[in-house]
Tab-separated table of C-alpha atoms and ligand atoms in Angstrom:
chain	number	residue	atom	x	y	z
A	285	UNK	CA	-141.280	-71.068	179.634
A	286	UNK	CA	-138.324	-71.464	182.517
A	287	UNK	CA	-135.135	-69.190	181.130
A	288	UNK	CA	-131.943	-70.079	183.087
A	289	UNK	CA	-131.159	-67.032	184.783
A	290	UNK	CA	-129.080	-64.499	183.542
A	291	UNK	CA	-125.384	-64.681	184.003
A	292	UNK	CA	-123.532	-61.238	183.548
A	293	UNK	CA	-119.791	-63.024	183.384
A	294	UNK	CA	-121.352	-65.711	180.746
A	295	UNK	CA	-122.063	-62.437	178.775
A	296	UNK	CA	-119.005	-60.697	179.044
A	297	UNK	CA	-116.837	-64.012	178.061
A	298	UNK	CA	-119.078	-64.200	175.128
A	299	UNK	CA	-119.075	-60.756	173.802
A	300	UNK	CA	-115.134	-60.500	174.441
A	301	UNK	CA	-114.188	-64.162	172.540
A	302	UNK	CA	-116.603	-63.409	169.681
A	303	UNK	CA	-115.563	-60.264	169.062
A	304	UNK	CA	-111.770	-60.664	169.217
A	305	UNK	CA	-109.897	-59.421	165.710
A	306	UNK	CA	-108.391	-62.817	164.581
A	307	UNK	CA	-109.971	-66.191	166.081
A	308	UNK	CA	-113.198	-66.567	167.248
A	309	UNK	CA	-113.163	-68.311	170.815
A	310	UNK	CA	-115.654	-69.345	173.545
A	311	UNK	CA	-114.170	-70.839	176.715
A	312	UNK	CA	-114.816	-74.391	177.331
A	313	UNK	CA	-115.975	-74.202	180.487
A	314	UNK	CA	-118.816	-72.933	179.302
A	315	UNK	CA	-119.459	-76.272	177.073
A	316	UNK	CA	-121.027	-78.428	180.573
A	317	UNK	CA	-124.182	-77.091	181.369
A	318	UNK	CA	-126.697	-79.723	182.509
A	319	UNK	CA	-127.224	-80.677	178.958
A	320	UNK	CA	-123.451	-80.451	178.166
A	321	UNK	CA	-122.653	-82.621	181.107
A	322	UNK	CA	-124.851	-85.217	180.147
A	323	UNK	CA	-123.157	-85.157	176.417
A	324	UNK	CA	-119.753	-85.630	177.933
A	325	UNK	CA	-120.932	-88.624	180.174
A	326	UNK	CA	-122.027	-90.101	176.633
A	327	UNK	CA	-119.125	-89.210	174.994
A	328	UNK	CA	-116.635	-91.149	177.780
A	329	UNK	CA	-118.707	-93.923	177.173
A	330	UNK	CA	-117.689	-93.962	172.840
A	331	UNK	CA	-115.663	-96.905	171.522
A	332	UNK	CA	-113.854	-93.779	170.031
A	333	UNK	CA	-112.537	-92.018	173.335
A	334	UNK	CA	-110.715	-94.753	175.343
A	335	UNK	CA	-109.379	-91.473	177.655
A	336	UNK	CA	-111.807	-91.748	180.135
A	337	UNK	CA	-111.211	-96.149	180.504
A	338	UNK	CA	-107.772	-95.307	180.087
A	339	UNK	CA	-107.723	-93.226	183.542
A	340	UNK	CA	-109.730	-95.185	185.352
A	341	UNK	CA	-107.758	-98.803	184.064
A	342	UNK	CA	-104.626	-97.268	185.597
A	343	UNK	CA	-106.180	-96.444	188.618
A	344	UNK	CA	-107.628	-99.696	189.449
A	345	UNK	CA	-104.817	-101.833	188.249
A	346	UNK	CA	-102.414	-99.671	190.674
A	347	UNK	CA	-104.129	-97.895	193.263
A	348	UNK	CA	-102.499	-100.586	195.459
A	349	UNK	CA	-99.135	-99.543	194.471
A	350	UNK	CA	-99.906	-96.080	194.497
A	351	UNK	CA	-101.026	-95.953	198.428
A	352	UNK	CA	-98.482	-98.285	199.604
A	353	UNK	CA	-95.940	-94.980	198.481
A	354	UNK	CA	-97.800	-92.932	200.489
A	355	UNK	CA	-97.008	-91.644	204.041
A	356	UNK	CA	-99.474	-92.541	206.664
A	357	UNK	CA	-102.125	-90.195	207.333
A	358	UNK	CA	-103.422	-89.290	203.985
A	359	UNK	CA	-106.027	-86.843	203.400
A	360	UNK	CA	-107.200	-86.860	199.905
A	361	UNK	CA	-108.700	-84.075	197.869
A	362	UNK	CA	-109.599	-84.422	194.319
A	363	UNK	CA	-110.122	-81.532	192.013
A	364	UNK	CA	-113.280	-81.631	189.461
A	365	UNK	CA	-114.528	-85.094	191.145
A	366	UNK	CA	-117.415	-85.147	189.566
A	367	UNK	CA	-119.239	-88.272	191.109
A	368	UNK	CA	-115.666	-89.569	192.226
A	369	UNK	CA	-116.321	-93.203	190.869
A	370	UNK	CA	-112.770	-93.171	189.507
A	371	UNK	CA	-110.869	-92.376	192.790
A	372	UNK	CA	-113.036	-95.511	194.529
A	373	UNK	CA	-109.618	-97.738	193.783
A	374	UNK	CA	-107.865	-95.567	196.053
A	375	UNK	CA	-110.239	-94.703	198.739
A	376	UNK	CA	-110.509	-98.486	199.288
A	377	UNK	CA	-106.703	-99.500	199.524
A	378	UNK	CA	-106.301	-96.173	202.028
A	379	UNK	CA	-109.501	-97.710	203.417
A	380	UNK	CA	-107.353	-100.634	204.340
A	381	UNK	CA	-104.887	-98.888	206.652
A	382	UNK	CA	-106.418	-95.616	208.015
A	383	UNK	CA	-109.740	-93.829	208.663
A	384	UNK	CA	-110.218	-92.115	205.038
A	385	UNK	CA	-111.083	-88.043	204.814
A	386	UNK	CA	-111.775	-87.147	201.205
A	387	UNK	CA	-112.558	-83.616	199.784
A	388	UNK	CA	-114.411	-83.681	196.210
A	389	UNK	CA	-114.411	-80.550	194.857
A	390	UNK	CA	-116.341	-79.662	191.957
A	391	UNK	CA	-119.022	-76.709	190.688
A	392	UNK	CA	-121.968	-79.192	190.448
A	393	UNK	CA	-123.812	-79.768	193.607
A	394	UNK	CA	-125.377	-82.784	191.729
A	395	UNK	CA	-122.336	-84.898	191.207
A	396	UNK	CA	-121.365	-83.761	195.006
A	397	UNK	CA	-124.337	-85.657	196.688
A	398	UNK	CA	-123.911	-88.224	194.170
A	399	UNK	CA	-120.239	-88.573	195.687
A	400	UNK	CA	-121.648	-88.594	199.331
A	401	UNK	CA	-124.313	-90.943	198.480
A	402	UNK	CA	-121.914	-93.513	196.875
A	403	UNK	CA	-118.543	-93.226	198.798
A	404	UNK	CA	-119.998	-92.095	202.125
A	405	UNK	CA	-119.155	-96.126	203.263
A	406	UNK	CA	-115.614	-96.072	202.613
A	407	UNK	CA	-114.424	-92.737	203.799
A	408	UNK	CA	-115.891	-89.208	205.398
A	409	UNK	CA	-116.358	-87.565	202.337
A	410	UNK	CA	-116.560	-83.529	202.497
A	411	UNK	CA	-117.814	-82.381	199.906
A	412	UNK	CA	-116.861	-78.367	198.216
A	413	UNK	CA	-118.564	-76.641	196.221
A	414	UNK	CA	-115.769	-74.656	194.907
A	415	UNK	CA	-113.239	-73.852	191.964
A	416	UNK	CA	-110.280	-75.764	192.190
A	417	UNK	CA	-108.182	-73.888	194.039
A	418	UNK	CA	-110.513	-72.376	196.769
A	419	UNK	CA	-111.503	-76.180	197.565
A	420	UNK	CA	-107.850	-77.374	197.697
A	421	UNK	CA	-107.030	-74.033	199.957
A	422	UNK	CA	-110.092	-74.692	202.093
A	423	UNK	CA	-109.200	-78.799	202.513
A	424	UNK	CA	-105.416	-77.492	202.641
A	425	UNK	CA	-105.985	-74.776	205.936
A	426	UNK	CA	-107.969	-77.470	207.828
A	427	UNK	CA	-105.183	-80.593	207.758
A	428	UNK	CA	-103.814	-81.518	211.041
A	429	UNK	CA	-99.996	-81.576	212.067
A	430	UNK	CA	-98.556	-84.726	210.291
A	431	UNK	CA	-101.281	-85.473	207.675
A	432	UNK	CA	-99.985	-85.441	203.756
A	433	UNK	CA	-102.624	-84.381	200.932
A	434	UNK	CA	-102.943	-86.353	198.020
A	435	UNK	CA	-104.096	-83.762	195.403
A	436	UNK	CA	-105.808	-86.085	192.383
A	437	UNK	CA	-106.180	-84.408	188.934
A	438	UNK	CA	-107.011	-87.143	186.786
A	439	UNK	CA	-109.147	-87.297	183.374
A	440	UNK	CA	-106.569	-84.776	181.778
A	441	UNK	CA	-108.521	-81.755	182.671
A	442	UNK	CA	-104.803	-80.174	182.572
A	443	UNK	CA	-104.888	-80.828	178.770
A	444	UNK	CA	-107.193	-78.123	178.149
A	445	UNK	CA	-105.496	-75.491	179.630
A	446	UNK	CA	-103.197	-73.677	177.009
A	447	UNK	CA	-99.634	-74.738	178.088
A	448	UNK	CA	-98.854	-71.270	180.413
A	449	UNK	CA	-102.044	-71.349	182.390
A	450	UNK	CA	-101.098	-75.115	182.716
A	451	UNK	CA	-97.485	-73.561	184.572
A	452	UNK	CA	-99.243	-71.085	186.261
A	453	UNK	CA	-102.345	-73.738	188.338
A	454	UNK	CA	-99.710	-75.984	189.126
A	455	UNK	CA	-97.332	-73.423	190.791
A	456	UNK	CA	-100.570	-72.233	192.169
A	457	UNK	CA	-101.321	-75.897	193.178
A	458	UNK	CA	-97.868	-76.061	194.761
A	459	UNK	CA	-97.863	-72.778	196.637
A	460	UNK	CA	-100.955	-74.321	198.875
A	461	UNK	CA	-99.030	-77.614	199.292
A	462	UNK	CA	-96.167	-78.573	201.910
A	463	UNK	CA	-93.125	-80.164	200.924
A	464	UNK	CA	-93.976	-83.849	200.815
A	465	UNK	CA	-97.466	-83.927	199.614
A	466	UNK	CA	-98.316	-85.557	196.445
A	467	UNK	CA	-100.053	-84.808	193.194
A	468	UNK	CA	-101.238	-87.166	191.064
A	469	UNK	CA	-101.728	-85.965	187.539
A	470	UNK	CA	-103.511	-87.798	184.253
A	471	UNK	CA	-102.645	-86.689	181.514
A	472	UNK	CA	-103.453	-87.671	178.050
A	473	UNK	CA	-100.562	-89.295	175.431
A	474	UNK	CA	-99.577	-88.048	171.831
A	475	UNK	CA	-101.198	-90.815	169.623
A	476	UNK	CA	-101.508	-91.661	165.688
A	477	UNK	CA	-103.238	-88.809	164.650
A	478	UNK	CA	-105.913	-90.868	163.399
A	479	UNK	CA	-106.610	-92.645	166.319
A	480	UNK	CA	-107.054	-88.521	168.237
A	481	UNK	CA	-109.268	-87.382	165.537
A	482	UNK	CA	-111.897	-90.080	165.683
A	483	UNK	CA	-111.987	-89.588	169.410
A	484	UNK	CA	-113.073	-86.229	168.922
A	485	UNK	CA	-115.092	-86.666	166.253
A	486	UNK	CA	-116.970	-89.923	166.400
A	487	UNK	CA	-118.953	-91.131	163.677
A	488	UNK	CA	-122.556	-90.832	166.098
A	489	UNK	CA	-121.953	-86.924	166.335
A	490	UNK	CA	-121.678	-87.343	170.437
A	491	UNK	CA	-119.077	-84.814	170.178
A	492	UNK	CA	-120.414	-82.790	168.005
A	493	UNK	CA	-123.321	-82.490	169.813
A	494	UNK	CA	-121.406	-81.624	172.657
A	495	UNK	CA	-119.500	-78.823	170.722
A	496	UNK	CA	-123.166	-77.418	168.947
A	497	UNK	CA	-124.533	-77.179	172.672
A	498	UNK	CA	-122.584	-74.258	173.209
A	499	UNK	CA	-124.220	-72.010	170.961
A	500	UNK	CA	-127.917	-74.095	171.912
A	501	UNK	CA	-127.177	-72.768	175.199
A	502	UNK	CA	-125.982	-68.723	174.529
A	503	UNK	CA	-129.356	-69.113	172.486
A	504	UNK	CA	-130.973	-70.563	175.555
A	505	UNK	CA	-129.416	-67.784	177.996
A	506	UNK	CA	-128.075	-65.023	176.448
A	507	UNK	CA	-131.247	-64.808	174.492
A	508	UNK	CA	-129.247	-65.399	171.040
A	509	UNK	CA	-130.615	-66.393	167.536
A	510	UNK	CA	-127.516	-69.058	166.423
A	511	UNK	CA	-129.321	-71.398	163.554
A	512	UNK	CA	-127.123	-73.903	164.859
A	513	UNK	CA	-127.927	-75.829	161.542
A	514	UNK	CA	-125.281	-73.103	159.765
A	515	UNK	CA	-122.427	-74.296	162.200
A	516	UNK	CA	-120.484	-77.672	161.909
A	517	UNK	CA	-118.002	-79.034	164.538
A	518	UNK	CA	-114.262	-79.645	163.376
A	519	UNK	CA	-111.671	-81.125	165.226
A	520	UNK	CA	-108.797	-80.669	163.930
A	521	UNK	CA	-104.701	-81.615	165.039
A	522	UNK	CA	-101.746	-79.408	165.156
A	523	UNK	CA	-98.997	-81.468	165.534
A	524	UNK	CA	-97.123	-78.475	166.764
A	525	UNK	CA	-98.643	-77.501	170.112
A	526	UNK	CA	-99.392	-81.254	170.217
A	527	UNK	CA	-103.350	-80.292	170.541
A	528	UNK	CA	-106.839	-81.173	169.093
A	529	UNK	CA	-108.616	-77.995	168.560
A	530	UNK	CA	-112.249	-78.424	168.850
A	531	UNK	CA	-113.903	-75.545	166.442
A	532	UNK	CA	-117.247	-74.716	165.576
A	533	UNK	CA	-117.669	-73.601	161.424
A	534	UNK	CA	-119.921	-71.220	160.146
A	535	UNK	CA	-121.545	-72.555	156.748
A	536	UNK	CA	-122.336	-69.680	155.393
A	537	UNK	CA	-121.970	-65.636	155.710
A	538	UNK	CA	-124.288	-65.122	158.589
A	539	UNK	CA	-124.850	-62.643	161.326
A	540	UNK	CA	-126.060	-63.407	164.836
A	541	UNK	CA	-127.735	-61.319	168.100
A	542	UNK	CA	-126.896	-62.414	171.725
A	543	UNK	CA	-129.576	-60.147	172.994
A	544	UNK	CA	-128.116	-60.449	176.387
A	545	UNK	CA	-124.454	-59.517	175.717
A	546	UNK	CA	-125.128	-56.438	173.403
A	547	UNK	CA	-123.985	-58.082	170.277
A	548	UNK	CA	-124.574	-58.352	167.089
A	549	UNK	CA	-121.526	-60.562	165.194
A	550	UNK	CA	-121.010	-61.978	161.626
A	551	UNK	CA	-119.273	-64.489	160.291
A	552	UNK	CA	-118.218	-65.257	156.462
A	553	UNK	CA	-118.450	-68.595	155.367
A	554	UNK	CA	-116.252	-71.137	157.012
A	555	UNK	CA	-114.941	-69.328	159.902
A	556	UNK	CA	-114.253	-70.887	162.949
A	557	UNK	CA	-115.484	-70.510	166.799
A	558	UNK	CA	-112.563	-72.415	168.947
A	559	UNK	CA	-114.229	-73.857	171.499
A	560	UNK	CA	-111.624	-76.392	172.830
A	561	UNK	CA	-107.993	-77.169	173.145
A	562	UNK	CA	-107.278	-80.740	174.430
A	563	UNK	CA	-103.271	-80.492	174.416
A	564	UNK	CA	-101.570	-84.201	174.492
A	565	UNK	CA	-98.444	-85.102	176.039
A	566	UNK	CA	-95.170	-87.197	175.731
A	567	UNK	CA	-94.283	-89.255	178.757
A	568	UNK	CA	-90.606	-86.944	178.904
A	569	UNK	CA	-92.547	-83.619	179.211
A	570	UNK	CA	-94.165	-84.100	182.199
A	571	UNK	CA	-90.951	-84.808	184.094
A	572	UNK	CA	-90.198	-81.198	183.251
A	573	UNK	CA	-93.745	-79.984	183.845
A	574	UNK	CA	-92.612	-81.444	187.353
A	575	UNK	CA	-89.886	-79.756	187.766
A	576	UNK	CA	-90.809	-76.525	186.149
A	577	UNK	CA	-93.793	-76.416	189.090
A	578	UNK	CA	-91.925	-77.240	192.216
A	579	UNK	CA	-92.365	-80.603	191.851
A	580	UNK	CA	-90.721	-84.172	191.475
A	581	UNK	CA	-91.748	-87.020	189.044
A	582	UNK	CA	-92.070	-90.054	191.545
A	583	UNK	CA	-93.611	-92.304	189.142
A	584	UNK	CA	-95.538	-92.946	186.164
A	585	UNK	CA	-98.133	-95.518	184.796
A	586	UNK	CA	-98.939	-95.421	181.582
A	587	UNK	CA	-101.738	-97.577	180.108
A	588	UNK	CA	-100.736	-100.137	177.693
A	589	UNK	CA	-104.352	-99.789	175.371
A	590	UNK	CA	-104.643	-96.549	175.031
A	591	UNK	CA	-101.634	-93.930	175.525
A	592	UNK	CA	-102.181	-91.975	178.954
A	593	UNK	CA	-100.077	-91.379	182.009
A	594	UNK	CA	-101.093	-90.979	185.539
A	595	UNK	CA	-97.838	-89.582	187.078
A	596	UNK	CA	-97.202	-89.008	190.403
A	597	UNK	CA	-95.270	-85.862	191.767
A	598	UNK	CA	-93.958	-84.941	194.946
A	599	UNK	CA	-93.757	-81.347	196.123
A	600	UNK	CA	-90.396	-80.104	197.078
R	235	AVI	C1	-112.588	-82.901	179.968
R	235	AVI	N1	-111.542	-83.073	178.978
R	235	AVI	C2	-110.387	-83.775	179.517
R	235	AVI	C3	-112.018	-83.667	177.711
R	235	AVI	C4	-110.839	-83.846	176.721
R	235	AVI	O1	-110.710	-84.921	176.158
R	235	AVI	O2	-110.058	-82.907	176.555
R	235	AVI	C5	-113.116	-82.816	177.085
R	235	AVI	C6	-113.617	-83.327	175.767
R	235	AVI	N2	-113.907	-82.591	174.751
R	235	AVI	C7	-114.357	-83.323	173.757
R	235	AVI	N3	-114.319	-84.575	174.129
R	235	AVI	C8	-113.881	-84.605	175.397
């Protein structure tokens, strides 16, 4: 049978989350392997989670807009592309005034050539195979005199960073950039509680499918024995960080093996893995995110259907 192969930091993150003294965590970036990936896609795609329309609404109602506050000579690099069919909007309106360089950066070389393959046309698309920052460093020490980066980091990817590390990539985000280039930053809004709960835990168990894939795949690579049957997702809101917590709850007192990461765990019944944070905003609060990161709030569109802001900031 094919095993993925081995992955010693996968291990370590493992071990050190599930044996940490009060919560339980896993890091979310470990929820998109190929079959995670595919969940998500599904899950943007529920009548529940109008975050991912929401983004992309914006962007098409005012890419326009957006480019004609641009200086000339834009060279665009967009962090976690994925296929890029979002930034198309833009690509096409800077395709109306200049010849179009575009840098997707993301970890899956699948989504890359799906980039190439679909917005080759409109722009020279150079695609990196990188974490965020290396790609935006790499696109960053190869600009020409008198070219401005657009930096796009849309689908509120920031919203799952807890609210320091959120400080700390944008000052690391700004520290590559020149005074004058642009970032332009979705976020999702605070909403009725209600309304944030269903879109993390829909009725067809998309996301909760999503969420149970983690431990499917530490069975699947770390060589672990999860009965994933004995875990339920929960997503649950704390109106005090303003976050959804995605969690993972044990049904019963079990213990587990993760072969792979020396460990042998328990959990009593109704513990919780956190697997997720998805931290939501207010429209104010990003102004000072702005300014707290070297920044300044140019604009901001917020979507009239579903509460989300696409705000543009301007290094200083
Ligand atoms: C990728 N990220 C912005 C999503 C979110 O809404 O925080 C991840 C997600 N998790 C469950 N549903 C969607």
């Amino acid at each position: 049978m094919f095993a993925p192969a081995f992955d010693a930091e996968f291990a370590r993150d493992v071990r050190s989350g599930l044996t940490r003294t009060q919560q339980k965590t896993l890091s979310c970036r470990y929820l998109y392997d190929s079959v995670g990936s595919a969940l998500f896609e599904a899950i943007t795609c529920l009548p529940e989670y109008g975050l991912t329309r929401a983004d992309a609404r914006i962007l098409n109602e005012h890419a326009a807009d957006l480019v004609e506050m641009l200086p000339p000579n834009i060279v665009t690099v967009e962090l976690g592309s994925g296929s890029g069919a979002k930034t198309r909007p833009i690509l096409e309106q800077l395709h109306r005034r200049q010849v179009v360089v575009y840098h997707p950066v993301d970890l899956s070389a699948s989504s890359l050539v799906k980039c190439v393959q679909d917005l080759g046309m409109l722009a020279g698309v150079i695609p990196l195979e990188a974490s965020y920052l290396e790609g935006l460093r790499y696109a960053a020490e190869r600009r020409a005199p008198g070219e401005t980066l657009l930096v796009l980091f849309l689908g509120s990817t920031i919203g799952n960073f807890d609210p320091d590390s959120a400080i700390d990539f944008l000052l690391a985000i700004r520290l590559v950039l020149q005074p004058g280039d642009v970032l332009l930053l979705g976020t999702d809004l605070v909403k009725p509680v209600e309304q944030m709960i269903a879109a993390y835990d829909d009725p067809a168990g998309v996301t909760a499918a999503f969420n149970l894939n983690l431990l499917a795949r530490i069975n699947r690579e770390l060589e672990a024995d999860f009965n994933l049957r004995q875990f339920e997702h929960v997503a649950r809101y704390t109106p005090e960080a303003q976050r959804i917590e995605m969690h993972l709850r044990s049904r019963e007192y079990q213990i587990v093996s993760v072969h792979q990461a020396n460990l042998i765990v328990d959990f009593v019944p109704n513990e919780t893995i956190c697997t997720e944070v998805c931290h939501k905003f207010i429209p104010d609060q990003l102004c000072t995110l702005a300014r707290t990161t070297g920044f300044r709030m140019q604009t901001q569109w917020i979507d009239e259907e579903w509460p989300f802001a696409e705000s543009l900031f301007v290094a200083v």
